[in-house]
Short mmCIF file of C-alpha atoms and ligand atoms in Angstrom, two decimals:
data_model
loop_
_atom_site.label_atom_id
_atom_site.label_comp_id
_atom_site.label_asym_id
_atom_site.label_seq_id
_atom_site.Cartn_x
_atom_site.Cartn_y
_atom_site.Cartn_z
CA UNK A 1 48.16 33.46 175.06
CA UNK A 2 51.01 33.15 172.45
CA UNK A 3 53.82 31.12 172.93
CA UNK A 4 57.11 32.05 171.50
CA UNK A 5 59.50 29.80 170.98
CA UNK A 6 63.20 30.57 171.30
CA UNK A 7 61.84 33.94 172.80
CA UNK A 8 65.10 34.06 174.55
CA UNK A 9 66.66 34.43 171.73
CA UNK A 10 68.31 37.93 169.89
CA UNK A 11 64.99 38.36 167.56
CA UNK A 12 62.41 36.30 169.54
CA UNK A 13 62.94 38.24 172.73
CA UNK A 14 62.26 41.43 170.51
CA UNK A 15 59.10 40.14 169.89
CA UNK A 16 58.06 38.85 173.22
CA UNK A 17 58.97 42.42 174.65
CA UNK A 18 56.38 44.07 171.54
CA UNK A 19 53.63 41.66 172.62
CA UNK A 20 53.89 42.31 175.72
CA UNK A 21 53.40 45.76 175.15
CA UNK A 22 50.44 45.78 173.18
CA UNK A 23 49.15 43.86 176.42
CA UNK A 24 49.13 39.66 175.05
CA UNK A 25 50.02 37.33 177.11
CA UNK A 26 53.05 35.57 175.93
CA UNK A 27 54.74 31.97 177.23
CA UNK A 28 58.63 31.34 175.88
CA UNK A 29 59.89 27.88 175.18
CA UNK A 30 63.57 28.01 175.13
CA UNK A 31 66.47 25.59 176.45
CA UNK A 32 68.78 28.75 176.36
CA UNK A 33 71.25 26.69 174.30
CA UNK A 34 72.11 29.92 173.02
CA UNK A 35 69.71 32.34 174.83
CA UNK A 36 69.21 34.03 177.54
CA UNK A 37 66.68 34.11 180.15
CA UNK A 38 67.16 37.55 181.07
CA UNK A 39 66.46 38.61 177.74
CA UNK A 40 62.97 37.24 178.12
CA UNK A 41 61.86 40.04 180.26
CA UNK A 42 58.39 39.31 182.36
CA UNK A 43 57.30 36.51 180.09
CA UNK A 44 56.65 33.15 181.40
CA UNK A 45 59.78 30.92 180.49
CA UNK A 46 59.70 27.30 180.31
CA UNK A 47 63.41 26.21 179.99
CA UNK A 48 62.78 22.81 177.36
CA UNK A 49 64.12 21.59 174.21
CA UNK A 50 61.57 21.96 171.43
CA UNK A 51 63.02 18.61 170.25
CA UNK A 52 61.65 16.89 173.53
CA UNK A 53 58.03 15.91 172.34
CA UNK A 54 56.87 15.17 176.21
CA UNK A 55 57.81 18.90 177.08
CA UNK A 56 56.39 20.65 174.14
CA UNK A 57 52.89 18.69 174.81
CA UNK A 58 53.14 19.61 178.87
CA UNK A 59 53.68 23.18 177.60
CA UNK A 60 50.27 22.92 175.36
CA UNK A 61 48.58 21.17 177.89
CA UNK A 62 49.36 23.45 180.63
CA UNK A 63 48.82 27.11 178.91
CA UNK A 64 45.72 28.39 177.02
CA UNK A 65 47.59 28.98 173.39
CA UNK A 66 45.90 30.50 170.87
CA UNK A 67 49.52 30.98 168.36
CA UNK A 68 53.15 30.30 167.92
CA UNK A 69 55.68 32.09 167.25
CA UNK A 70 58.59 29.83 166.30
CA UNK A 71 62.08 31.17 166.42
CA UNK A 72 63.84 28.37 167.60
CA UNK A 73 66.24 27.33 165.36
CA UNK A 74 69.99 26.73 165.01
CA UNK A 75 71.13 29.54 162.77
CA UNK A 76 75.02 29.15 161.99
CA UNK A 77 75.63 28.58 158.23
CA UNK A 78 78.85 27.38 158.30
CA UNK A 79 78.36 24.87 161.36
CA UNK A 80 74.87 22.97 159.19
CA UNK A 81 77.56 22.59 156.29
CA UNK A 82 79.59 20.92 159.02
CA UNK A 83 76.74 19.10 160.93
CA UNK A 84 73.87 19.18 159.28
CA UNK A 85 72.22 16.07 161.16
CA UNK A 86 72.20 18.25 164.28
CA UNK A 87 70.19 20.95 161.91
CA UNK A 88 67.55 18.79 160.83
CA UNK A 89 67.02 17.33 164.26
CA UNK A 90 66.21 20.96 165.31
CA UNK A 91 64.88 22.91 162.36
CA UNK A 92 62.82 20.50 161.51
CA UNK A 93 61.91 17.60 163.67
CA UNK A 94 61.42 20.31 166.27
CA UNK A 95 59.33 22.06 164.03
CA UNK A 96 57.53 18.86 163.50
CA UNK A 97 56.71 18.29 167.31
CA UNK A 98 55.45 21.81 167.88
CA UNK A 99 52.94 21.76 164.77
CA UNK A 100 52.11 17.89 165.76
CA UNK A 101 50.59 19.66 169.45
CA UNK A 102 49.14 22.56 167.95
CA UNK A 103 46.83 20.20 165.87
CA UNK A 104 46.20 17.69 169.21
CA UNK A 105 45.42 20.86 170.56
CA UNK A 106 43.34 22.54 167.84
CA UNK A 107 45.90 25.69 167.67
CA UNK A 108 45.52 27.10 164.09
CA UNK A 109 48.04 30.21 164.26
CA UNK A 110 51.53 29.79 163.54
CA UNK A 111 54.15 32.56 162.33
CA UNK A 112 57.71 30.78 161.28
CA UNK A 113 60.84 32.21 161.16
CA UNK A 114 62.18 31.76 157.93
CA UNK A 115 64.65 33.10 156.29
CA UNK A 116 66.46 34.66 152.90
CA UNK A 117 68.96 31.04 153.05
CA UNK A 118 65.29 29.90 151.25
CA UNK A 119 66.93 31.08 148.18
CA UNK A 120 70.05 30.26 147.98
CA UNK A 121 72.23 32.35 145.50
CA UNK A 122 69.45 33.47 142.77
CA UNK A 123 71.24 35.83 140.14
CA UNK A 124 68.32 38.25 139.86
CA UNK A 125 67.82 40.43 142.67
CA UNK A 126 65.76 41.58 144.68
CA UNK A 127 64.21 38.61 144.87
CA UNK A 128 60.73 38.59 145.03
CA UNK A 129 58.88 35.70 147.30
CA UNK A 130 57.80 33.61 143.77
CA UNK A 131 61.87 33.21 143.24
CA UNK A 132 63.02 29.58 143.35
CA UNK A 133 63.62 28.11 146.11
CA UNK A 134 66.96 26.44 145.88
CA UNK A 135 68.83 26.37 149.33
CA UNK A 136 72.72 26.34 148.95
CA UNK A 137 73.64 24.94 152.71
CA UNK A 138 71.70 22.76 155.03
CA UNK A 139 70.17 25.22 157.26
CA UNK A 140 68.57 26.90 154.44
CA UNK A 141 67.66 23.56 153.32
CA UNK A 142 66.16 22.91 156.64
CA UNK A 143 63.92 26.30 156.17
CA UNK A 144 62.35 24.98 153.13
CA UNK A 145 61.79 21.77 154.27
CA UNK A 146 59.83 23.00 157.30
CA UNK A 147 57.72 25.57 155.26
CA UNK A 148 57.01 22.63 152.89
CA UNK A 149 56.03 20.63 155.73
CA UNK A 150 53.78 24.11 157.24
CA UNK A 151 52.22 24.66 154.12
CA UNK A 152 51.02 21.26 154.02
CA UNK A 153 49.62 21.28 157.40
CA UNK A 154 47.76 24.49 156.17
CA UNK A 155 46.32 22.44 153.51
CA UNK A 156 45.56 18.97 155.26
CA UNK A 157 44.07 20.36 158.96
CA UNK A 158 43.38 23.81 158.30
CA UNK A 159 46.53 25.55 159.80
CA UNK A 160 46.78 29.14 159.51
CA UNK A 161 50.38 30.36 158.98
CA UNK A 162 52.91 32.60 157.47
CA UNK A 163 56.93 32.58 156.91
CA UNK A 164 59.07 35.68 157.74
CA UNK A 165 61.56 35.45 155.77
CA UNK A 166 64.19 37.76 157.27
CA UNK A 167 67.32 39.04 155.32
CA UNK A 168 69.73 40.75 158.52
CA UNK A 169 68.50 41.06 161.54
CA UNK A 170 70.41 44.23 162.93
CA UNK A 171 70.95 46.54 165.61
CA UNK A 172 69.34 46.42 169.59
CA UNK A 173 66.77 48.07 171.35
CA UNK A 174 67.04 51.91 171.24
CA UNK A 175 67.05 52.30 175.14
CA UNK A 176 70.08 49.78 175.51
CA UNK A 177 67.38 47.21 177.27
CA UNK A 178 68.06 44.20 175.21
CA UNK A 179 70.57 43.27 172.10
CA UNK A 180 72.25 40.77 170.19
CA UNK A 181 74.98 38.55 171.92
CA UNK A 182 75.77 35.31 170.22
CA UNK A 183 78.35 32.27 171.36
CA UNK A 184 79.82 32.24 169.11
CA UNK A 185 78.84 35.24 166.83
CA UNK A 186 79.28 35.21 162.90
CA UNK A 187 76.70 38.25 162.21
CA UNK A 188 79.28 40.96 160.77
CA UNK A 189 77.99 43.78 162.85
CA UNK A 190 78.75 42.89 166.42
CA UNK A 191 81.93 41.24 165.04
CA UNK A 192 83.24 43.92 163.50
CA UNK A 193 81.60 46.25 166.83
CA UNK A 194 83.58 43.66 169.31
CA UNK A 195 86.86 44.44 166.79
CA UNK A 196 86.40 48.63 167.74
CA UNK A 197 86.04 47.92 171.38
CA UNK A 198 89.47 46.06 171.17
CA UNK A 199 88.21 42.49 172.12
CA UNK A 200 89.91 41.25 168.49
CA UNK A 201 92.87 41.84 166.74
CA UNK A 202 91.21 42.07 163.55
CA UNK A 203 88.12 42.08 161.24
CA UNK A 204 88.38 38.62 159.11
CA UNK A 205 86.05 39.80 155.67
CA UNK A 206 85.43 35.91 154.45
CA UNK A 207 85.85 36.34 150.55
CA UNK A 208 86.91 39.38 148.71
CA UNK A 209 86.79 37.79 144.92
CA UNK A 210 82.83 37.35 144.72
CA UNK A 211 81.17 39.07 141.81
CA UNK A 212 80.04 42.09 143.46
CA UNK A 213 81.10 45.74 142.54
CA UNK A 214 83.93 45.34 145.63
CA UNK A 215 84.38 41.32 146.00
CA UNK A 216 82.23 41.25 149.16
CA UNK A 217 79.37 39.53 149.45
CA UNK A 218 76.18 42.30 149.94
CA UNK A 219 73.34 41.98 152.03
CA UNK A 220 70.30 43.58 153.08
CA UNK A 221 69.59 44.60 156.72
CA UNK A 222 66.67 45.08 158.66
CA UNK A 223 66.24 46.35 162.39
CA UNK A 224 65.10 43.27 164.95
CA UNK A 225 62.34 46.24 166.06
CA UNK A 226 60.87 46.21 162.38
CA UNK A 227 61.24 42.31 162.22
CA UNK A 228 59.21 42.34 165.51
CA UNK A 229 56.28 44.36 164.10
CA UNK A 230 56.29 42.44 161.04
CA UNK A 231 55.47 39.26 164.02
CA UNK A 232 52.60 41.44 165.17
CA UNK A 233 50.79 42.73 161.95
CA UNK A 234 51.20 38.67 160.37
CA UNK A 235 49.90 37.49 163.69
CA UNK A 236 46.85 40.04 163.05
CA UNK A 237 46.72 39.21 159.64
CA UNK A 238 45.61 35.56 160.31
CA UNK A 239 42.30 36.53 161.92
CA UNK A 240 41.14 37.12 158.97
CA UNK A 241 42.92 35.09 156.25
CA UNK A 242 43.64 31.21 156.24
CA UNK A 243 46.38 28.93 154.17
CA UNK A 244 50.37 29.65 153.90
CA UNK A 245 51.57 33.04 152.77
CA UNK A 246 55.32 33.84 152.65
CA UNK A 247 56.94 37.16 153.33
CA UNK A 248 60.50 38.58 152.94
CA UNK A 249 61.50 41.07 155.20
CA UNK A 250 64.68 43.68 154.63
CA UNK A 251 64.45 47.45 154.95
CA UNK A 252 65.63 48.47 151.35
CA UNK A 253 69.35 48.81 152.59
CA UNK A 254 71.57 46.78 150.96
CA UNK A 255 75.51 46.66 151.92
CA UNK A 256 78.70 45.28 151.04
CA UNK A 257 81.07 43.99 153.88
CA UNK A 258 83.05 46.99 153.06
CA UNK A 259 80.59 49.31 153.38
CA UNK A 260 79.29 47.47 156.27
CA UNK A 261 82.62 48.69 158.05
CA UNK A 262 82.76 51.28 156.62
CA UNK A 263 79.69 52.33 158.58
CA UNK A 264 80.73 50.84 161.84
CA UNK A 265 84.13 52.57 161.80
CA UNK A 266 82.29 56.48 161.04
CA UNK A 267 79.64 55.35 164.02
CA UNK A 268 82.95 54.17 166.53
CA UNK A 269 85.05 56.38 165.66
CA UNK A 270 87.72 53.40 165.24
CA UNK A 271 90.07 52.39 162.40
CA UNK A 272 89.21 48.94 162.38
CA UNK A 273 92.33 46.38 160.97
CA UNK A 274 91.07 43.86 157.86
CA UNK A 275 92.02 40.54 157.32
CA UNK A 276 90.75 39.51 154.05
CA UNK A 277 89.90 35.63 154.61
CA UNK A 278 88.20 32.74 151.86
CA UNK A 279 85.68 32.49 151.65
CA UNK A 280 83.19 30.82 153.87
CA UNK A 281 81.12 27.53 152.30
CA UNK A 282 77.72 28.41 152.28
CA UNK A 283 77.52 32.00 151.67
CA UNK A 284 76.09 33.36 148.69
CA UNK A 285 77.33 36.70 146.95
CA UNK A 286 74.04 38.66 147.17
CA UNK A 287 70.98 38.52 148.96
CA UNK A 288 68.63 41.67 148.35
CA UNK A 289 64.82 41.78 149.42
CA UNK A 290 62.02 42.62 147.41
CA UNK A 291 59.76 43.45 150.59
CA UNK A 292 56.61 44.64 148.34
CA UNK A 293 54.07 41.75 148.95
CA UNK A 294 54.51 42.03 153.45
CA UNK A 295 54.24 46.17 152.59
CA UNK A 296 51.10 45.93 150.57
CA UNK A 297 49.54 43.19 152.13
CA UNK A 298 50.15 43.63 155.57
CA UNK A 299 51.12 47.41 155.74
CA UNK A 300 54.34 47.10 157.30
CA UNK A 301 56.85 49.74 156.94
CA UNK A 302 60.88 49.75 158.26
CA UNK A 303 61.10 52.57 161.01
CA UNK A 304 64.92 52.55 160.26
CA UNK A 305 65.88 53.13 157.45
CA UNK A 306 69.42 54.70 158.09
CA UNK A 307 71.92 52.35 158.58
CA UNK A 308 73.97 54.49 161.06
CA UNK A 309 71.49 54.70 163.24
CA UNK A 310 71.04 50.94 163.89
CA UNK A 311 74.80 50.61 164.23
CA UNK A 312 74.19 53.20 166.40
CA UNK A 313 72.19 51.06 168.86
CA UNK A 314 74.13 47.90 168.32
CA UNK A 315 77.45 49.70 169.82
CA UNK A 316 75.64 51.36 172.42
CA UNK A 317 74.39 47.90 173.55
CA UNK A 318 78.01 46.10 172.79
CA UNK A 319 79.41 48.75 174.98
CA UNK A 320 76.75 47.98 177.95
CA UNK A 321 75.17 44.68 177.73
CA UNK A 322 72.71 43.62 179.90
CA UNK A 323 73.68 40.42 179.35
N1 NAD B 1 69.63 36.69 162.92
C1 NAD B 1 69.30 36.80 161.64
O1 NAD B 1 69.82 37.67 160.92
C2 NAD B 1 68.26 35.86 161.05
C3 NAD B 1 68.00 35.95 159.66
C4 NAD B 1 67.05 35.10 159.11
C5 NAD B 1 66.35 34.21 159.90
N2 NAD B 1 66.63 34.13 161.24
C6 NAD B 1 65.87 33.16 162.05
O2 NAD B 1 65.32 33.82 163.18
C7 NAD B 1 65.24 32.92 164.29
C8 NAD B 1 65.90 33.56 165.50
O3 NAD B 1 67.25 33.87 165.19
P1 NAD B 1 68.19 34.62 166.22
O4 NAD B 1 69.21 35.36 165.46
O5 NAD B 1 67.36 35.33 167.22
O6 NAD B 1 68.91 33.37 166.90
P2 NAD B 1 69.21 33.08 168.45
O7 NAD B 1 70.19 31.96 168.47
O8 NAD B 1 69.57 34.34 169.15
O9 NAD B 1 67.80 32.59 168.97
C9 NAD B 1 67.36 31.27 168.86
C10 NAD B 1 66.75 30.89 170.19
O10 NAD B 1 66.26 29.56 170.10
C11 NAD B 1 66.72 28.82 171.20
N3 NAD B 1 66.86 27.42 170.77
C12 NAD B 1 67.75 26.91 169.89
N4 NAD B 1 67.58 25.59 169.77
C13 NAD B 1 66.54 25.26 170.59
C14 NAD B 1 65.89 24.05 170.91
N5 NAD B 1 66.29 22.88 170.38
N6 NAD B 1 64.86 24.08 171.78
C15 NAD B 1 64.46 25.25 172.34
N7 NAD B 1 65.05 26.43 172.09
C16 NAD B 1 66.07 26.43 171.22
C17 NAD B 1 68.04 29.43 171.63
O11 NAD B 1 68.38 29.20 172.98
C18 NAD B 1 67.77 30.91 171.34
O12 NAD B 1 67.21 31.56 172.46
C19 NAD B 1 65.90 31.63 163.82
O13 NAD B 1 64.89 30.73 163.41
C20 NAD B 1 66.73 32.06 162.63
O14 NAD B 1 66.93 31.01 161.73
C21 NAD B 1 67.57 34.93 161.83
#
């Protein structure tokens, strides 16, 4: 059985829903702080903060585990610059409680959710995993901390783990089943999606003098159904191969915010009004993937690779969510 924690979450429920279907048996810690239970589909949920050490040990006692899947984390930049107490409570101590039962328990197999905040605002791009590791806000701080504290585990009691390190999750499930919807939400996308279906005035772009060829920041994407797969294949991959072993994950297309509306506007069919805004702390100019060690190694490959096409599914889903 895997658990998955924060499986009600936008990415985590993707990858409940693609172990499921490849038959595992899957158990979701969340406290739906910001998820939601129907997203968790027919996976056992257990509704529990992963900070609550009593719950997380029930949940280990009580299931057979064999892995983890950890997704639960806070993820708003902007709020750990503002808080960043409440960040290391979660992103870490949380962390630390989960890998503290796995090794009561004996459970070697752990995939983290990491993420592209790991390196902060490196000026050569695409950044390859060996790039520094120099956080620029504290929940990217809190990202290196806990694959510090992972690797070490790896090294001390034999863990067996890997990082994702996503750049943009994007886009929803093709069949309009499941989909991103954050409280509040700061991913551009379904912003700038919520702006064409009239539910804002306007589009605020946060920083328009960064040193990019437009004065947005760029980014690269990557569909949460190719994120999902990359769960499975690293999950597979640690049958047969031990230690820590980090992975970046984009798709190869990299965007400005323009251009990011841009492409929303030609997929709605809406004008969509532009406030340009300053910009936000915490944000760096550029963040493109070099996703050659997770392709080679573990064979993965992005199914999308047109942009379009996952805004495609994210409006379909902001025009019919399920929840
Ligand atoms: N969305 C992205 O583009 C992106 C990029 C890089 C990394 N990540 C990482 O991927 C993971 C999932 O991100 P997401 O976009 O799906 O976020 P999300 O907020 O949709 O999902 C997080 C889930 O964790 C749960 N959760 C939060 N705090 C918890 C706690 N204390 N105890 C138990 N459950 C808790 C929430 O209820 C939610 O269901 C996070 O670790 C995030 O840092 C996301």
């Amino acid at each position: 059985m895997i658990l998955v924690t924060g499986g009600a979450g936008y990415i985590g429920s993707y990858a409940v829903r693609c172990l499921r279907a490849r038959g595992d048996e899957v158990v979701v810690l969340d406290d739906l702080s910001s998820g939601h239970r129907e997203a968790v589909g027919d996976a056992e949920l257990v509704v529990a903060d992963v900070c609550d050490r009593d719950a997380v040990r029930d949940v280990f006692a009580k299931y057979p585990i064999e892995s983890v899947c950890h997704f639960a984390n806070l993820i708003l930049i902007d709020e750990s610059v503002r808080e960043p107490e409440k960040y290391f409570k979660v992103n870490v101590s949380g962390g630390v409680n989960l890998l503290a039962a796995m090794r009561k328990h004996g459970i070697k197999n752990f995939i983290f959710s990491s993420s592209a905040a790991v390196y902060g605002s490196p000026e050569s791009q695409p950044i390859s995993e060996s790039a520094p590791l120099r956080p620029i806000n504290p929940y990217g701080l809190t990202k290196v901390v806990f694959e510090t504290t992972i690797e070490y585990a790896c090294r001390h009691w034999g863990l067996r783990a890997a990082a994702l390190r996503y750049f943009n999750a994007a886009g929803a499930a093709p069949d309009g089943s499941i989909g991103e919807r954050h409280e509040p939400e700061s991913h551009v996308i379904p912003i700038a999606l919520e702006v064409a279906a009239g539910k804002h005035e306007s589009l605020h772009v946060f920083g328009s003098d960064y040193p990019t060829p437009d004065g947005t920041c760029r980014r690269e994407f990557v569909h949460v159904d190719d994120i999902a797969e990359a769960h499975v294949l690293a999950l597979d991959a640690l049958k047969t191969r031990g230690g820590f072993r980090a992975y970046n994950i984009g798709a190869g297309i990299v965007l400005s915010v323009r251009e990011v509306i841009k492409a929303v506007e030609s997929v709605t069919g809406k004008l969509l009004p532009v406030e340009d805004s300053p910009r936000r702390p915490g944000d760096p100019p550029m963040l493109e993937a070099d996703s050659t060690r997770i392709r080679k190694e573990l064979g993965w490959e992005s199914a999308f690779t047109d942009f379009s096409k996952i805004v495609e599914t994210a409006w379909r889903w902001s025009q019919e969510p399920k929840f």
